[in-house]
PDB file of C-alpha atoms in Angstrom:
ATOM      1  CA  UNK Q  28     106.569 -25.013 -18.264  1.00  0.00           C
ATOM      2  CA  UNK Q  29     110.960 -23.954 -18.371  1.00  0.00           C
ATOM      3  CA  UNK Q  30     112.835 -25.057 -15.210  1.00  0.00           C
ATOM      4  CA  UNK Q  31     116.024 -25.072 -13.420  1.00  0.00           C
ATOM      5  CA  UNK Q  32     117.890 -27.598 -13.964  1.00  0.00           C
ATOM      6  CA  UNK Q  33     120.642 -28.378 -11.475  1.00  0.00           C
ATOM      7  CA  UNK Q  34     123.810 -31.262 -11.371  1.00  0.00           C
ATOM      8  CA  UNK Q  35     124.673 -33.362 -10.628  1.00  0.00           C
ATOM      9  CA  UNK Q  36     121.856 -34.591  -8.619  1.00  0.00           C
ATOM     10  CA  UNK Q  37     123.688 -36.372  -5.543  1.00  0.00           C
ATOM     11  CA  UNK Q  38     127.251 -35.710  -5.374  1.00  0.00           C
ATOM     12  CA  UNK Q  39     130.398 -37.488  -2.708  1.00  0.00           C
ATOM     13  CA  UNK Q  40     133.398 -35.935  -1.903  1.00  0.00           C
ATOM     14  CA  UNK Q  41     136.256 -36.534   0.929  1.00  0.00           C
ATOM     15  CA  UNK Q  42     136.265 -33.895   2.878  1.00  0.00           C
ATOM     16  CA  UNK Q  43     138.512 -31.017   1.986  1.00  0.00           C
ATOM     17  CA  UNK Q  44     138.196 -31.334  -1.282  1.00  0.00           C
ATOM     18  CA  UNK Q  45     136.442 -28.975  -3.216  1.00  0.00           C
ATOM     19  CA  UNK Q  46     132.986 -29.320  -5.241  1.00  0.00           C
ATOM     20  CA  UNK Q  47     131.151 -27.439  -7.766  1.00  0.00           C
ATOM     21  CA  UNK Q  48     127.239 -27.948  -8.147  1.00  0.00           C
ATOM     22  CA  UNK Q  49     125.666 -26.607 -11.067  1.00  0.00           C
ATOM     23  CA  UNK Q  50     122.577 -24.688 -12.419  1.00  0.00           C
ATOM     24  CA  UNK Q  51     121.110 -24.223 -15.011  1.00  0.00           C
ATOM     25  CA  UNK Q  52     118.056 -21.220 -13.931  1.00  0.00           C
ATOM     26  CA  UNK Q  53     115.440 -20.619 -16.359  1.00  0.00           C
ATOM     27  CA  UNK Q  54     116.549 -18.797 -19.054  1.00  0.00           C
ATOM     28  CA  UNK Q  55     115.087 -14.977 -19.319  1.00  0.00           C
ATOM     29  CA  UNK Q  56     115.525 -14.843 -15.194  1.00  0.00           C
ATOM     30  CA  UNK Q  57     117.947 -12.271 -13.776  1.00  0.00           C
ATOM     31  CA  UNK Q  58     117.771 -13.202 -10.658  1.00  0.00           C
ATOM     32  CA  UNK Q  59     119.700 -16.549  -8.668  1.00  0.00           C
ATOM     33  CA  UNK Q  60     120.004 -17.995  -5.209  1.00  0.00           C
ATOM     34  CA  UNK Q  61     121.281 -21.078  -3.803  1.00  0.00           C
ATOM     35  CA  UNK Q  62     120.123 -22.604  -0.999  1.00  0.00           C
ATOM     36  CA  UNK Q  63     120.755 -25.079   1.587  1.00  0.00           C
ATOM     37  CA  UNK Q  64     118.612 -27.166   3.334  1.00  0.00           C
ATOM     38  CA  UNK Q  65     120.543 -29.709   5.614  1.00  0.00           C
ATOM     39  CA  UNK Q  66     118.481 -33.146   6.388  1.00  0.00           C
ATOM     40  CA  UNK Q  67     115.093 -32.760   8.485  1.00  0.00           C
ATOM     41  CA  UNK Q  68     115.723 -28.959   8.676  1.00  0.00           C
ATOM     42  CA  UNK Q  69     114.649 -25.576   7.179  1.00  0.00           C
ATOM     43  CA  UNK Q  70     115.475 -24.425   4.277  1.00  0.00           C
ATOM     44  CA  UNK Q  71     118.309 -21.762   4.310  1.00  0.00           C
ATOM     45  CA  UNK Q  72     119.577 -18.969   2.256  1.00  0.00           C
ATOM     46  CA  UNK Q  73     122.910 -18.443   0.916  1.00  0.00           C
ATOM     47  CA  UNK Q  74     123.266 -16.322  -1.445  1.00  0.00           C
ATOM     48  CA  UNK Q  75     121.597 -14.092  -4.078  1.00  0.00           C
ATOM     49  CA  UNK Q  76     123.068 -12.741  -6.981  1.00  0.00           C
ATOM     50  CA  UNK Q  77     121.926 -10.647  -9.793  1.00  0.00           C
ATOM     51  CA  UNK Q  78     123.994  -8.489 -12.845  1.00  0.00           C
ATOM     52  CA  UNK Q  79     127.274 -10.506 -12.406  1.00  0.00           C
ATOM     53  CA  UNK Q  80     127.491  -9.662  -8.844  1.00  0.00           C
ATOM     54  CA  UNK Q  81     126.326 -10.896  -5.311  1.00  0.00           C
ATOM     55  CA  UNK Q  82     122.804  -9.173  -4.032  1.00  0.00           C
ATOM     56  CA  UNK Q  83     123.181 -10.124  -0.594  1.00  0.00           C
ATOM     57  CA  UNK Q  84     124.932 -13.275   1.061  1.00  0.00           C
ATOM     58  CA  UNK Q  85     124.082 -14.993   4.547  1.00  0.00           C
ATOM     59  CA  UNK Q  86     126.142 -15.689   7.406  1.00  0.00           C
ATOM     60  CA  UNK Q  87     126.946 -19.359   5.900  1.00  0.00           C
ATOM     61  CA  UNK Q  88     127.855 -17.862   2.353  1.00  0.00           C
ATOM     62  CA  UNK Q  89     131.672 -17.389   4.622  1.00  0.00           C
ATOM     63  CA  UNK Q  90     135.264 -17.123   2.121  1.00  0.00           C
ATOM     64  CA  UNK Q  91     134.907 -21.126   1.379  1.00  0.00           C
ATOM     65  CA  UNK Q  92     132.314 -20.052  -1.027  1.00  0.00           C
ATOM     66  CA  UNK Q  93     132.155 -18.643  -4.102  1.00  0.00           C
ATOM     67  CA  UNK Q  94     129.315 -18.137  -6.585  1.00  0.00           C
ATOM     68  CA  UNK Q  95     129.650 -18.047 -10.542  1.00  0.00           C
ATOM     69  CA  UNK Q  96     127.642 -17.077 -13.693  1.00  0.00           C
ATOM     70  CA  UNK Q  97     131.053 -18.141 -15.634  1.00  0.00           C
ATOM     71  CA  UNK Q  98     128.940 -18.278 -19.323  1.00  0.00           C
ATOM     72  CA  UNK Q  99     125.587 -16.915 -19.562  1.00  0.00           C
ATOM     73  CA  UNK Q 100     123.731 -20.128 -18.795  1.00  0.00           C
ATOM     74  CA  UNK Q 101     125.281 -21.820 -15.986  1.00  0.00           C
ATOM     75  CA  UNK Q 102     125.442 -20.575 -12.002  1.00  0.00           C
ATOM     76  CA  UNK Q 103     127.566 -22.266 -10.006  1.00  0.00           C
ATOM     77  CA  UNK Q 104     128.215 -23.056  -6.463  1.00  0.00           C
ATOM     78  CA  UNK Q 105     131.693 -23.548  -5.367  1.00  0.00           C
ATOM     79  CA  UNK Q 106     132.471 -24.558  -1.991  1.00  0.00           C
ATOM     80  CA  UNK Q 107     136.815 -24.497  -1.823  1.00  0.00           C
ATOM     81  CA  UNK Q 108     137.420 -27.057   1.404  1.00  0.00           C
ATOM     82  CA  UNK Q 109     134.412 -28.782   2.346  1.00  0.00           C
ATOM     83  CA  UNK Q 110     133.714 -29.629   5.645  1.00  0.00           C
ATOM     84  CA  UNK Q 111     131.449 -32.496   7.338  1.00  0.00           C
ATOM     85  CA  UNK Q 112     128.861 -30.267   8.278  1.00  0.00           C
ATOM     86  CA  UNK Q 113     128.284 -29.377   4.617  1.00  0.00           C
ATOM     87  CA  UNK Q 114     126.917 -32.337   3.511  1.00  0.00           C
ATOM     88  CA  UNK Q 115     123.118 -30.926   2.784  1.00  0.00           C
ATOM     89  CA  UNK Q 116     120.988 -30.411  -0.167  1.00  0.00           C
ATOM     90  CA  UNK Q 117     121.693 -27.534  -2.571  1.00  0.00           C
ATOM     91  CA  UNK Q 118     119.095 -26.142  -4.239  1.00  0.00           C
ATOM     92  CA  UNK Q 119     119.275 -23.177  -6.920  1.00  0.00           C
ATOM     93  CA  UNK Q 120     116.360 -20.662  -7.649  1.00  0.00           C
ATOM     94  CA  UNK Q 121     115.999 -18.001 -10.425  1.00  0.00           C
ATOM     95  CA  UNK Q 122     112.974 -15.796 -11.002  1.00  0.00           C
ATOM     96  CA  UNK Q 123     112.934 -12.940 -13.343  1.00  0.00           C
ATOM     97  CA  UNK Q 124     112.642 -10.820 -10.348  1.00  0.00           C
ATOM     98  CA  UNK Q 125     109.238  -8.799 -10.540  1.00  0.00           C
ATOM     99  CA  UNK Q 126     107.181  -9.254  -7.282  1.00  0.00           C
ATOM    100  CA  UNK Q 127     104.774 -11.151  -9.228  1.00  0.00           C
ATOM    101  CA  UNK Q 128     106.922 -13.867  -9.592  1.00  0.00           C
ATOM    102  CA  UNK Q 129     107.927 -16.027  -7.831  1.00  0.00           C
ATOM    103  CA  UNK Q 130     110.798 -17.935  -7.373  1.00  0.00           C
ATOM    104  CA  UNK Q 131     111.604 -21.514  -9.271  1.00  0.00           C
ATOM    105  CA  UNK Q 132     113.545 -23.928  -7.809  1.00  0.00           C
ATOM    106  CA  UNK Q 133     115.255 -26.993  -9.194  1.00  0.00           C
ATOM    107  CA  UNK Q 134     115.336 -30.326  -8.273  1.00  0.00           C
ATOM    108  CA  UNK Q 135     118.475 -30.265  -5.746  1.00  0.00           C
ATOM    109  CA  UNK Q 136     121.892 -31.949  -5.705  1.00  0.00           C
ATOM    110  CA  UNK Q 137     122.313 -33.641  -2.872  1.00  0.00           C
ATOM    111  CA  UNK Q 138     126.357 -33.469  -1.263  1.00  0.00           C
ATOM    112  CA  UNK Q 139     127.115 -35.633   0.759  1.00  0.00           C
ATOM    113  CA  UNK Q 140     131.396 -35.299   2.589  1.00  0.00           C
ATOM    114  CA  UNK Q 141     132.693 -38.026   3.998  1.00  0.00           C
TER     115      UNK Q 141
ATOM    116  CA  UNK H   1     114.794  -9.660  10.544  1.00  0.00           C
ATOM    117  CA  UNK H   2     111.947 -11.503   9.285  1.00  0.00           C
ATOM    118  CA  UNK H   3     110.744 -14.537  10.322  1.00  0.00           C
ATOM    119  CA  UNK H   4     108.312 -17.395   9.791  1.00  0.00           C
ATOM    120  CA  UNK H   5     107.083 -19.740  12.105  1.00  0.00           C
ATOM    121  CA  UNK H   6     104.967 -22.829  11.801  1.00  0.00           C
ATOM    122  CA  UNK H   7     104.259 -24.403  15.287  1.00  0.00           C
ATOM    123  CA  UNK H   8     102.955 -28.146  13.742  1.00  0.00           C
ATOM    124  CA  UNK H   9     106.017 -29.865  13.131  1.00  0.00           C
ATOM    125  CA  UNK H  10     103.591 -32.886  12.258  1.00  0.00           C
ATOM    126  CA  UNK H  11      99.392 -33.324  10.584  1.00  0.00           C
ATOM    127  CA  UNK H  12      98.176 -36.377   9.473  1.00  0.00           C
ATOM    128  CA  UNK H  13      94.492 -36.223   8.136  1.00  0.00           C
ATOM    129  CA  UNK H  14      92.226 -38.694   6.484  1.00  0.00           C
ATOM    130  CA  UNK H  15      92.051 -38.958   3.076  1.00  0.00           C
ATOM    131  CA  UNK H  16      89.094 -37.074   1.105  1.00  0.00           C
ATOM    132  CA  UNK H  17      89.169 -34.855   4.511  1.00  0.00           C
ATOM    133  CA  UNK H  18      90.354 -31.178   4.887  1.00  0.00           C
ATOM    134  CA  UNK H  19      92.813 -29.889   6.725  1.00  0.00           C
ATOM    135  CA  UNK H  20      94.422 -26.881   7.987  1.00  0.00           C
ATOM    136  CA  UNK H  21      98.196 -25.837   8.399  1.00  0.00           C
ATOM    137  CA  UNK H  22      99.365 -23.393  10.513  1.00  0.00           C
ATOM    138  CA  UNK H  23     102.086 -20.182   9.557  1.00  0.00           C
ATOM    139  CA  UNK H  24     102.691 -17.076  11.134  1.00  0.00           C
ATOM    140  CA  UNK H  25     105.549 -14.224  10.267  1.00  0.00           C
ATOM    141  CA  UNK H  26     106.729 -11.540  11.728  1.00  0.00           C
ATOM    142  CA  UNK H  27     108.049  -8.274   9.362  1.00  0.00           C
ATOM    143  CA  UNK H  28     107.389  -4.287   9.849  1.00  0.00           C
ATOM    144  CA  UNK H  29     106.947  -3.895   5.734  1.00  0.00           C
ATOM    145  CA  UNK H  30     103.681  -4.089   4.124  1.00  0.00           C
ATOM    146  CA  UNK H  31     104.269  -4.775   0.598  1.00  0.00           C
ATOM    147  CA  UNK H  32     105.496  -8.762   0.762  1.00  0.00           C
ATOM    148  CA  UNK H  33     104.497 -11.984  -1.525  1.00  0.00           C
ATOM    149  CA  UNK H  34     103.949 -15.325   1.517  1.00  0.00           C
ATOM    150  CA  UNK H  35     104.242 -19.012   0.077  1.00  0.00           C
ATOM    151  CA  UNK H  36     103.593 -22.100   0.428  1.00  0.00           C
ATOM    152  CA  UNK H  37     106.058 -24.651  -0.967  1.00  0.00           C
ATOM    153  CA  UNK H  38     105.538 -28.304  -0.979  1.00  0.00           C
ATOM    154  CA  UNK H  39     108.720 -30.943  -1.022  1.00  0.00           C
ATOM    155  CA  UNK H  40     107.692 -35.015  -1.608  1.00  0.00           C
ATOM    156  CA  UNK H  41     110.372 -37.575  -0.481  1.00  0.00           C
ATOM    157  CA  UNK H  42     111.801 -36.625  -3.596  1.00  0.00           C
ATOM    158  CA  UNK H  43     112.997 -33.679  -2.294  1.00  0.00           C
ATOM    159  CA  UNK H  44     111.704 -30.984  -4.560  1.00  0.00           C
ATOM    160  CA  UNK H  45     110.875 -27.940  -3.986  1.00  0.00           C
ATOM    161  CA  UNK H  46     107.307 -27.214  -5.464  1.00  0.00           C
ATOM    162  CA  UNK H  47     105.300 -24.324  -5.537  1.00  0.00           C
ATOM    163  CA  UNK H  48     101.691 -24.365  -3.858  1.00  0.00           C
ATOM    164  CA  UNK H  49     100.388 -21.163  -3.525  1.00  0.00           C
ATOM    165  CA  UNK H  50     101.247 -17.678  -3.022  1.00  0.00           C
ATOM    166  CA  UNK H  51      99.453 -14.661  -1.569  1.00  0.00           C
ATOM    167  CA  UNK H  52     100.723 -10.883  -2.231  1.00  0.00           C
ATOM    168  CA  UNK H  53      99.940  -8.863   0.601  1.00  0.00           C
ATOM    169  CA  UNK H  54      98.552  -5.610  -0.307  1.00  0.00           C
ATOM    170  CA  UNK H  55      95.613  -8.353  -1.849  1.00  0.00           C
ATOM    171  CA  UNK H  56      92.733  -8.833   0.916  1.00  0.00           C
ATOM    172  CA  UNK H  57      91.038 -12.108  -0.831  1.00  0.00           C
ATOM    173  CA  UNK H  58      92.650 -15.198   0.024  1.00  0.00           C
ATOM    174  CA  UNK H  59      94.376 -17.027  -2.980  1.00  0.00           C
ATOM    175  CA  UNK H  60      92.972 -20.403  -4.392  1.00  0.00           C
ATOM    176  CA  UNK H  61      95.017 -22.889  -6.002  1.00  0.00           C
ATOM    177  CA  UNK H  62      92.197 -26.287  -7.188  1.00  0.00           C
ATOM    178  CA  UNK H  63      91.647 -27.998  -3.581  1.00  0.00           C
ATOM    179  CA  UNK H  64      94.201 -25.183  -2.215  1.00  0.00           C
ATOM    180  CA  UNK H  65      93.264 -21.938  -0.263  1.00  0.00           C
ATOM    181  CA  UNK H  66      94.921 -19.965   2.179  1.00  0.00           C
ATOM    182  CA  UNK H  67      93.130 -17.586   4.778  1.00  0.00           C
ATOM    183  CA  UNK H  68      95.368 -14.741   5.471  1.00  0.00           C
ATOM    184  CA  UNK H  69      94.996 -12.370   7.825  1.00  0.00           C
ATOM    185  CA  UNK H  70      97.280  -9.639   7.679  1.00  0.00           C
ATOM    186  CA  UNK H  71      97.078  -7.561  10.805  1.00  0.00           C
ATOM    187  CA  UNK H  72      97.761 -11.400  12.884  1.00  0.00           C
ATOM    188  CA  UNK H  73     100.142 -11.950  10.599  1.00  0.00           C
ATOM    189  CA  UNK H  74      98.821 -15.495   9.547  1.00  0.00           C
ATOM    190  CA  UNK H  75      99.073 -17.452   6.900  1.00  0.00           C
ATOM    191  CA  UNK H  76      97.532 -20.819   6.656  1.00  0.00           C
ATOM    192  CA  UNK H  77      97.496 -23.379   4.204  1.00  0.00           C
ATOM    193  CA  UNK H  78      93.640 -25.086   3.718  1.00  0.00           C
ATOM    194  CA  UNK H  79      93.976 -28.674   1.924  1.00  0.00           C
ATOM    195  CA  UNK H  80      90.370 -29.866   0.494  1.00  0.00           C
ATOM    196  CA  UNK H  81      89.864 -33.628  -0.365  1.00  0.00           C
ATOM    197  CA  UNK H  82      93.158 -34.174   0.957  1.00  0.00           C
ATOM    198  CA  UNK H  83      94.869 -37.247  -1.496  1.00  0.00           C
ATOM    199  CA  UNK H  84      97.392 -39.653  -0.830  1.00  0.00           C
ATOM    200  CA  UNK H  85      99.914 -37.311  -3.291  1.00  0.00           C
ATOM    201  CA  UNK H  86      99.356 -34.121  -1.017  1.00  0.00           C
ATOM    202  CA  UNK H  87     101.768 -36.555   1.274  1.00  0.00           C
ATOM    203  CA  UNK H  88     104.921 -34.189   1.674  1.00  0.00           C
ATOM    204  CA  UNK H  89     106.611 -31.742   3.911  1.00  0.00           C
ATOM    205  CA  UNK H  90     105.346 -28.211   3.569  1.00  0.00           C
ATOM    206  CA  UNK H  91     106.886 -24.876   4.034  1.00  0.00           C
ATOM    207  CA  UNK H  92     105.584 -21.094   4.454  1.00  0.00           C
ATOM    208  CA  UNK H  93     107.894 -18.951   2.924  1.00  0.00           C
ATOM    209  CA  UNK H  94     108.028 -15.134   3.283  1.00  0.00           C
ATOM    210  CA  UNK H  95     109.547 -12.818   0.073  1.00  0.00           C
ATOM    211  CA  UNK H  96     109.934  -9.020  -1.067  1.00  0.00           C
ATOM    212  CA  UNK H  97     110.492  -9.249  -4.693  1.00  0.00           C
ATOM    213  CA  UNK H  98     114.057 -10.322  -6.022  1.00  0.00           C
ATOM    214  CA  UNK H  99     115.200 -10.654  -1.994  1.00  0.00           C
ATOM    215  CA  UNK H 100     115.825 -13.716  -0.336  1.00  0.00           C
ATOM    216  CA  UNK H 101     113.103 -16.403   0.457  1.00  0.00           C
ATOM    217  CA  UNK H 102     112.715 -17.361   4.302  1.00  0.00           C
ATOM    218  CA  UNK H 103     111.376 -20.488   5.063  1.00  0.00           C
ATOM    219  CA  UNK H 104     109.473 -21.742   7.785  1.00  0.00           C
ATOM    220  CA  UNK H 105     110.670 -24.980   9.899  1.00  0.00           C
ATOM    221  CA  UNK H 106     107.910 -27.283   7.652  1.00  0.00           C
ATOM    222  CA  UNK H 107     104.808 -29.320   8.463  1.00  0.00           C
ATOM    223  CA  UNK H 108     105.317 -32.811   8.131  1.00  0.00           C
ATOM    224  CA  UNK H 109     101.856 -33.899   6.735  1.00  0.00           C
ATOM    225  CA  UNK H 110     100.883 -37.712   6.109  1.00  0.00           C
ATOM    226  CA  UNK H 111      98.036 -38.695   4.747  1.00  0.00           C
ATOM    227  CA  UNK H 112      96.048 -41.741   5.611  1.00  0.00           C
ATOM    228  CA  UNK H 113      94.428 -44.279   3.810  1.00  0.00           C
TER     229      UNK H 113
END
């Protein structure tokens, strides 16, 4: 069964540094998402992306965050200047977009900010 | 705004027994989907079961079934014949079409051998 793949599985970064989290969605999917889960808390929506533009973003997704689909297969989340509170598990998800098809999640990237 | 509430932070059950996890939600929409996702210690998010709001019949996937009460906005998950591998965090989620998923706070399920 096709999978959403995320790299790296764990990223350790100094506060203030830029970080890029990478995702390869399922190939025929059209809608892409990033979610965040701070340790011990619920999964929170960050941003959705369709047709090469952001379709929705949450309050968490401020100017420090950006997303890109640079080459038709990868979907990246960039955090420009990381803060301690950005430490979390970041999940990429994709879907075909039709109502009968749920979002498929990658295994996540654990981001640790020192 | 849609909200999802899971009022049981933790549940435990004996192996081979049945357990029910509760979920309530709030929406003004009539057409939507509800999901249960399982998150084992590896922290993957694995889809367990989904329910279309327009369907009256409760969804079933092997040992997993739901009790969907649309008027009450309730969506509980029943796990029959619990197995050690069922131990995980379970999240209830609400979604519409290609829009974002809204998750509940999660219920940590422990299976006692």
